[in-house]
XYZ file of C-alpha atoms in Angstrom:
82
model
C -30.375 11.166 73.547
C -28.679 13.800 71.407
C -25.405 13.110 73.208
C -25.788 9.324 73.134
C -26.280 9.497 69.349
C -23.379 11.970 68.970
C -25.589 14.619 67.354
C -24.455 17.651 69.373
C -23.193 19.402 66.224
C -26.397 18.679 64.286
C -29.299 19.071 66.734
C -29.805 22.271 68.689
C -32.596 22.735 71.261
C -32.350 26.358 72.399
C -35.511 26.610 74.504
C -37.238 30.021 74.610
C -35.646 32.706 72.445
C -36.559 36.191 71.268
C -36.592 37.111 67.555
C -37.105 33.550 66.382
C -36.896 34.511 62.700
C -33.291 35.605 63.197
C -32.452 32.314 64.894
C -34.001 29.945 62.354
C -33.504 31.725 59.034
C -30.313 29.728 58.413
C -31.801 26.361 59.362
C -31.753 23.581 56.781
C -35.320 22.493 57.492
C -38.195 22.619 59.950
C -39.606 19.383 61.375
C -42.697 19.130 63.557
C -43.703 15.699 64.792
C -46.804 16.316 66.892
C -49.325 13.563 67.491
C -52.079 16.192 67.677
C -51.672 19.663 66.253
C -54.106 22.292 65.102
C -52.898 25.210 63.007
C -49.252 25.404 64.064
C -47.898 28.943 64.265
C -44.349 27.613 64.160
C -45.096 25.711 60.930
C -46.619 28.830 59.378
C -43.592 30.903 60.412
C -41.140 28.343 59.014
C -43.003 28.230 55.708
C -43.109 32.036 55.574
C -39.317 32.055 55.936
C -39.040 29.615 53.025
C -37.713 26.685 55.033
C -38.339 23.157 53.759
C -40.911 21.608 56.117
C -41.744 18.093 57.250
C -44.790 17.557 59.431
C -46.858 14.750 60.802
C -50.350 14.598 59.355
C -52.141 14.644 62.700
C -55.845 13.816 62.990
C -56.775 17.418 63.764
C -55.355 18.302 60.376
C -53.782 21.739 60.625
C -50.690 20.731 58.656
C -52.637 19.312 55.705
C -54.399 22.662 55.414
C -50.990 24.275 54.805
C -48.920 21.587 53.087
C -49.558 20.092 49.663
C -47.581 16.885 50.151
C -44.320 16.824 48.179
C -45.122 20.218 46.629
C -44.467 22.735 49.402
C -43.566 20.288 52.172
C -43.785 16.685 53.268
C -46.571 15.128 55.330
C -45.942 11.861 57.123
C -48.317 9.672 59.141
C -48.243 10.091 62.917
C -45.913 7.569 64.607
C -44.226 6.648 61.302
C -40.634 6.207 62.421
C -39.457 5.214 58.938
């Protein structure tokens, strides 16, 4: 889908990597779109690095325990494609 939308220069899916903080410190943002998510370690790490974060507000509610919507991140409803 990345190729069909011509996003190869914008979307990068590296798979497993060591020293994640070195790989993502220059990212523009962190997006997590889980339907169900507890306390996400990757979200915590992204926030600790100071990245802007967008997360779905899944029913389990880990993200809303970390993100004050539109203050230190953005929460969106699950399955909200808009």
